[in-house]
Amino acid sequence: MVYVVIVYDMQADRTHLLLNFLRQYLTHVQNSVFEGDVTEGDLETIENHLDSLLEPDESTIIYEVSSEKLLNRSVFGEDPTEDRRFL
Amino acid sequence: MVYVVIVYDMQADRTHLLLNFLRQYLTHVQNSVFEGDVTEGDLETIENHLDSLLEPDESTIIYEVSSEKLLNRSVFGEDPTEDRRFL
């Protein structure tokens, strides 16, 4: 398993395509941010899907650490994971 | 020094406040994402400023690793750091 943070910048009317896909694997932690543990196989599936889904001017960055323990996470303002929109 | 990725979700008409502030310390890598090396002192300054700046319903997450080497970064679609909007 690896721990990933995925941030995306997509046209507003197309974000549901990525939201619906990434929700199968990860937790939606902020408007355009997902994170969680994935297997190497699932990560490859995600990467292939991103390549096929993204249009010009859209981008996604995957930050990957070998373990969640290496990543310190601090939330300022309202924690969106406590917001039911994201559950 | 620590390496941070900062993602924010702010009201559109207020994002310039955070953009102008974070640009002093970090690289703007995607629409609502900054990253870079900062000193512990600068990180504390950033955290204090976020606490004072954010309004209800707005949030910012700081992901911190002790070294950039621990973080694998992959970009899909157009790399926004190659886009002059972000320079």
PDB file of C-alpha atoms in Angstrom:
ATOM      1  CA  MET A   1       0.000   0.000   0.000  1.00  0.00           C
ATOM      2  CA  VAL A   2       1.012   3.617  -0.584  1.00  0.00           C
ATOM      3  CA  TYR A   3      -0.574   6.797   0.756  1.00  0.00           C
ATOM      4  CA  VAL A   4      -1.623   9.376  -1.818  1.00  0.00           C
ATOM      5  CA  VAL A   5      -2.983  12.908  -1.927  1.00  0.00           C
ATOM      6  CA  ILE A   6      -4.616  13.760  -5.246  1.00  0.00           C
ATOM      7  CA  VAL A   7      -5.450  17.326  -6.260  1.00  0.00           C
ATOM      8  CA  TYR A   8      -7.216  18.200  -9.485  1.00  0.00           C
ATOM      9  CA  ASP A   9      -8.142  21.208 -11.550  1.00  0.00           C
ATOM     10  CA  MET A  10     -10.953  20.411 -13.987  1.00  0.00           C
ATOM     11  CA  GLN A  11     -13.702  22.277 -15.787  1.00  0.00           C
ATOM     12  CA  ALA A  12     -16.554  22.641 -13.283  1.00  0.00           C
ATOM     13  CA  ASP A  13     -19.095  20.804 -15.435  1.00  0.00           C
ATOM     14  CA  ARG A  14     -16.785  17.781 -15.700  1.00  0.00           C
ATOM     15  CA  THR A  15     -15.601  17.369 -12.096  1.00  0.00           C
ATOM     16  CA  HIS A  16     -18.343  14.817 -11.343  1.00  0.00           C
ATOM     17  CA  LEU A  17     -16.563  12.368 -13.661  1.00  0.00           C
ATOM     18  CA  LEU A  18     -13.452  12.450 -11.519  1.00  0.00           C
ATOM     19  CA  LEU A  19     -15.347  12.660  -8.201  1.00  0.00           C
ATOM     20  CA  ASN A  20     -17.379   9.569  -8.940  1.00  0.00           C
ATOM     21  CA  PHE A  21     -14.296   7.660 -10.036  1.00  0.00           C
ATOM     22  CA  LEU A  22     -11.949   8.629  -7.180  1.00  0.00           C
ATOM     23  CA  ARG A  23     -14.614   8.028  -4.514  1.00  0.00           C
ATOM     24  CA  GLN A  24     -14.278   4.329  -5.274  1.00  0.00           C
ATOM     25  CA  TYR A  25     -10.699   4.382  -3.952  1.00  0.00           C
ATOM     26  CA  LEU A  26     -10.119   7.422  -1.740  1.00  0.00           C
ATOM     27  CA  THR A  27     -11.610   9.855   0.774  1.00  0.00           C
ATOM     28  CA  HIS A  28     -12.809  13.239  -0.493  1.00  0.00           C
ATOM     29  CA  VAL A  29     -11.175  15.641   1.969  1.00  0.00           C
ATOM     30  CA  GLN A  30     -11.622  19.023   0.301  1.00  0.00           C
ATOM     31  CA  ASN A  31     -13.376  20.450  -2.738  1.00  0.00           C
ATOM     32  CA  SER A  32     -10.735  19.214  -5.206  1.00  0.00           C
ATOM     33  CA  VAL A  33      -8.616  16.959  -2.966  1.00  0.00           C
ATOM     34  CA  PHE A  34      -8.730  13.221  -2.265  1.00  0.00           C
ATOM     35  CA  GLU A  35      -6.467  11.163  -0.043  1.00  0.00           C
ATOM     36  CA  GLY A  36      -6.016   7.660   1.281  1.00  0.00           C
ATOM     37  CA  ASP A  37      -4.205   4.332   1.186  1.00  0.00           C
ATOM     38  CA  VAL A  38      -4.260   2.505  -2.116  1.00  0.00           C
ATOM     39  CA  THR A  39      -2.635  -0.630  -3.444  1.00  0.00           C
ATOM     40  CA  GLU A  40      -0.014  -0.282  -6.183  1.00  0.00           C
ATOM     41  CA  GLY A  41      -2.552  -1.891  -8.518  1.00  0.00           C
ATOM     42  CA  ASP A  42      -5.288   0.597  -7.687  1.00  0.00           C
ATOM     43  CA  LEU A  43      -2.825   3.461  -8.118  1.00  0.00           C
ATOM     44  CA  GLU A  44      -2.007   2.208 -11.594  1.00  0.00           C
ATOM     45  CA  THR A  45      -5.734   1.999 -12.397  1.00  0.00           C
ATOM     46  CA  ILE A  46      -6.203   5.580 -11.167  1.00  0.00           C
ATOM     47  CA  GLU A  47      -3.245   6.850 -13.209  1.00  0.00           C
ATOM     48  CA  ASN A  48      -4.466   5.177 -16.400  1.00  0.00           C
ATOM     49  CA  HIS A  49      -7.951   6.584 -15.897  1.00  0.00           C
ATOM     50  CA  LEU A  50      -6.586  10.097 -15.345  1.00  0.00           C
ATOM     51  CA  ASP A  51      -4.627   9.891 -18.575  1.00  0.00           C
ATOM     52  CA  SER A  52      -7.791   8.996 -20.498  1.00  0.00           C
ATOM     53  CA  LEU A  53     -10.107  11.421 -18.701  1.00  0.00           C
ATOM     54  CA  LEU A  54      -8.256  14.734 -18.640  1.00  0.00           C
ATOM     55  CA  GLU A  55      -8.758  17.314 -21.353  1.00  0.00           C
ATOM     56  CA  PRO A  56      -6.384  20.129 -22.357  1.00  0.00           C
ATOM     57  CA  ASP A  57      -6.080  22.761 -19.608  1.00  0.00           C
ATOM     58  CA  GLU A  58      -7.051  20.219 -16.942  1.00  0.00           C
ATOM     59  CA  SER A  59      -4.518  18.696 -14.587  1.00  0.00           C
ATOM     60  CA  THR A  60      -4.167  16.358 -11.667  1.00  0.00           C
ATOM     61  CA  ILE A  61      -1.215  15.984  -9.328  1.00  0.00           C
ATOM     62  CA  ILE A  62      -0.637  12.800  -7.326  1.00  0.00           C
ATOM     63  CA  TYR A  63       1.573  13.146  -4.238  1.00  0.00           C
ATOM     64  CA  GLU A  64       2.655   9.746  -2.965  1.00  0.00           C
ATOM     65  CA  VAL A  65       4.392   8.737   0.251  1.00  0.00           C
ATOM     66  CA  SER A  66       5.328   5.192   1.182  1.00  0.00           C
ATOM     67  CA  SER A  67       3.382   5.474   4.460  1.00  0.00           C
ATOM     68  CA  GLU A  68       0.817   7.863   5.918  1.00  0.00           C
ATOM     69  CA  LYS A  69       3.103   8.141   8.967  1.00  0.00           C
ATOM     70  CA  LEU A  70       5.569  10.190   6.908  1.00  0.00           C
ATOM     71  CA  LEU A  71       2.917  12.809   6.179  1.00  0.00           C
ATOM     72  CA  ASN A  72       1.899  15.353   8.814  1.00  0.00           C
ATOM     73  CA  ARG A  73      -1.539  16.791   8.086  1.00  0.00           C
ATOM     74  CA  SER A  74      -2.931  20.016   9.594  1.00  0.00           C
ATOM     75  CA  VAL A  75      -6.317  21.517   8.846  1.00  0.00           C
ATOM     76  CA  PHE A  76      -7.060  25.251   9.196  1.00  0.00           C
ATOM     77  CA  GLY A  77     -10.534  26.687   9.084  1.00  0.00           C
ATOM     78  CA  GLU A  78     -13.427  24.309   8.844  1.00  0.00           C
ATOM     79  CA  ASP A  79     -12.382  20.671   8.466  1.00  0.00           C
ATOM     80  CA  PRO A  80     -14.172  19.647   5.295  1.00  0.00           C
ATOM     81  CA  THR A  81     -14.048  15.965   6.262  1.00  0.00           C
ATOM     82  CA  GLU A  82     -16.509  16.874   9.030  1.00  0.00           C
ATOM     83  CA  ASP A  83     -18.810  18.389   6.439  1.00  0.00           C
ATOM     84  CA  ARG A  84     -21.511  16.029   5.248  1.00  0.00           C
ATOM     85  CA  ARG A  85     -21.080  17.207   1.677  1.00  0.00           C
ATOM     86  CA  PHE A  86     -17.934  15.103   1.646  1.00  0.00           C
ATOM     87  CA  LEU A  87     -19.323  11.934   3.207  1.00  0.00           C
TER      88      LEU A  87
ATOM     89  CA  MET B   1      13.477  23.026   6.439  1.00  0.00           C
ATOM     90  CA  VAL B   2      10.332  21.008   5.798  1.00  0.00           C
ATOM     91  CA  TYR B   3       8.528  20.353   2.532  1.00  0.00           C
ATOM     92  CA  VAL B   4       4.856  21.295   2.391  1.00  0.00           C
ATOM     93  CA  VAL B   5       1.913  20.975   0.033  1.00  0.00           C
ATOM     94  CA  ILE B   6      -0.882  23.428   0.832  1.00  0.00           C
ATOM     95  CA  VAL B   7      -4.381  23.079  -0.637  1.00  0.00           C
ATOM     96  CA  TYR B   8      -7.123  25.591  -0.012  1.00  0.00           C
ATOM     97  CA  ASP B   9     -10.817  26.034  -0.577  1.00  0.00           C
ATOM     98  CA  MET B  10     -11.852  29.692  -0.337  1.00  0.00           C
ATOM     99  CA  GLN B  11     -14.584  31.908  -1.692  1.00  0.00           C
ATOM    100  CA  ALA B  12     -13.538  32.878  -5.219  1.00  0.00           C
ATOM    101  CA  ASP B  13     -13.550  36.625  -4.523  1.00  0.00           C
ATOM    102  CA  ARG B  14     -11.177  36.160  -1.579  1.00  0.00           C
ATOM    103  CA  THR B  15      -8.588  33.754  -3.010  1.00  0.00           C
ATOM    104  CA  HIS B  16      -6.278  36.615  -4.023  1.00  0.00           C
ATOM    105  CA  LEU B  17      -5.642  37.262  -0.321  1.00  0.00           C
ATOM    106  CA  LEU B  18      -4.198  33.797   0.133  1.00  0.00           C
ATOM    107  CA  LEU B  19      -2.472  33.696  -3.263  1.00  0.00           C
ATOM    108  CA  ASN B  20      -0.591  36.909  -2.625  1.00  0.00           C
ATOM    109  CA  PHE B  21       0.431  35.754   0.829  1.00  0.00           C
ATOM    110  CA  LEU B  22       1.542  32.201  -0.046  1.00  0.00           C
ATOM    111  CA  ARG B  23       3.476  33.347  -3.139  1.00  0.00           C
ATOM    112  CA  GLN B  24       5.957  34.940  -0.759  1.00  0.00           C
ATOM    113  CA  TYR B  25       6.941  31.498   0.528  1.00  0.00           C
ATOM    114  CA  LEU B  26       5.918  28.786  -1.933  1.00  0.00           C
ATOM    115  CA  THR B  27       5.417  27.839  -5.590  1.00  0.00           C
ATOM    116  CA  HIS B  28       1.913  27.970  -7.020  1.00  0.00           C
ATOM    117  CA  VAL B  29       1.604  24.572  -8.717  1.00  0.00           C
ATOM    118  CA  GLN B  30      -2.117  24.308  -9.429  1.00  0.00           C
ATOM    119  CA  ASN B  31      -5.204  26.485  -9.172  1.00  0.00           C
ATOM    120  CA  SER B  32      -5.551  26.020  -5.394  1.00  0.00           C
ATOM    121  CA  VAL B  33      -2.276  24.255  -4.539  1.00  0.00           C
ATOM    122  CA  PHE B  34       1.096  25.541  -3.384  1.00  0.00           C
ATOM    123  CA  GLU B  35       4.210  23.587  -2.522  1.00  0.00           C
ATOM    124  CA  GLY B  36       7.809  24.081  -1.514  1.00  0.00           C
ATOM    125  CA  ASP B  37      10.500  24.045   1.143  1.00  0.00           C
ATOM    126  CA  VAL B  38       9.948  26.332   4.106  1.00  0.00           C
ATOM    127  CA  THR B  39      11.716  26.942   7.378  1.00  0.00           C
ATOM    128  CA  GLU B  40       9.944  25.962  10.583  1.00  0.00           C
ATOM    129  CA  GLY B  41       9.634  29.695  11.309  1.00  0.00           C
ATOM    130  CA  ASP B  42       8.002  30.450   7.972  1.00  0.00           C
ATOM    131  CA  LEU B  43       5.633  27.525   8.442  1.00  0.00           C
ATOM    132  CA  GLU B  44       4.557  28.966  11.786  1.00  0.00           C
ATOM    133  CA  THR B  45       3.998  32.364  10.140  1.00  0.00           C
ATOM    134  CA  ILE B  46       1.890  30.719   7.433  1.00  0.00           C
ATOM    135  CA  GLU B  47      -0.171  28.773   9.983  1.00  0.00           C
ATOM    136  CA  ASN B  48      -0.860  31.870  12.079  1.00  0.00           C
ATOM    137  CA  HIS B  49      -1.879  33.838   9.000  1.00  0.00           C
ATOM    138  CA  LEU B  50      -4.254  31.059   7.866  1.00  0.00           C
ATOM    139  CA  ASP B  51      -5.919  31.064  11.273  1.00  0.00           C
ATOM    140  CA  SER B  52      -6.583  34.801  11.003  1.00  0.00           C
ATOM    141  CA  LEU B  53      -7.545  34.837   7.331  1.00  0.00           C
ATOM    142  CA  LEU B  54     -10.021  31.985   6.911  1.00  0.00           C
ATOM    143  CA  GLU B  55     -13.754  32.557   7.200  1.00  0.00           C
ATOM    144  CA  PRO B  56     -16.424  29.978   8.024  1.00  0.00           C
ATOM    145  CA  ASP B  57     -16.819  27.406   5.233  1.00  0.00           C
ATOM    146  CA  GLU B  58     -13.260  28.017   4.044  1.00  0.00           C
ATOM    147  CA  SER B  59     -10.463  25.572   4.742  1.00  0.00           C
ATOM    148  CA  THR B  60      -6.807  24.916   4.103  1.00  0.00           C
ATOM    149  CA  ILE B  61      -4.917  21.671   4.551  1.00  0.00           C
ATOM    150  CA  ILE B  62      -1.137  21.608   5.032  1.00  0.00           C
ATOM    151  CA  TYR B  63       0.597  18.313   4.201  1.00  0.00           C
ATOM    152  CA  GLU B  64       4.127  18.278   5.575  1.00  0.00           C
ATOM    153  CA  VAL B  65       6.997  15.862   4.987  1.00  0.00           C
ATOM    154  CA  SER B  66      10.427  16.156   6.551  1.00  0.00           C
ATOM    155  CA  SER B  67      12.080  16.081   3.122  1.00  0.00           C
ATOM    156  CA  GLU B  68      10.910  16.493  -0.485  1.00  0.00           C
ATOM    157  CA  LYS B  69      12.678  13.179  -1.215  1.00  0.00           C
ATOM    158  CA  LEU B  70       9.951  11.313   0.705  1.00  0.00           C
ATOM    159  CA  LEU B  71       7.275  12.675  -1.628  1.00  0.00           C
ATOM    160  CA  ASN B  72       6.804  11.254  -5.109  1.00  0.00           C
ATOM    161  CA  ARG B  73       5.004  13.716  -7.389  1.00  0.00           C
ATOM    162  CA  SER B  74       3.281  12.811 -10.668  1.00  0.00           C
ATOM    163  CA  VAL B  75       1.424  15.216 -12.918  1.00  0.00           C
ATOM    164  CA  PHE B  76      -1.359  14.111 -15.293  1.00  0.00           C
ATOM    165  CA  GLY B  77      -2.790  16.316 -17.987  1.00  0.00           C
ATOM    166  CA  GLU B  78      -1.226  19.692 -18.496  1.00  0.00           C
ATOM    167  CA  ASP B  79       1.497  20.507 -15.977  1.00  0.00           C
ATOM    168  CA  PRO B  80       0.299  23.808 -14.533  1.00  0.00           C
ATOM    169  CA  THR B  81       3.811  24.755 -13.443  1.00  0.00           C
ATOM    170  CA  GLU B  82       4.617  25.038 -17.162  1.00  0.00           C
ATOM    171  CA  ASP B  83       1.718  27.437 -17.567  1.00  0.00           C
ATOM    172  CA  ARG B  84       2.694  31.073 -17.387  1.00  0.00           C
ATOM    173  CA  ARG B  85      -0.402  31.860 -15.332  1.00  0.00           C
ATOM    174  CA  PHE B  86       1.429  30.297 -12.427  1.00  0.00           C
ATOM    175  CA  LEU B  87       4.797  31.990 -12.850  1.00  0.00           C
TER     176      LEU B  87
END
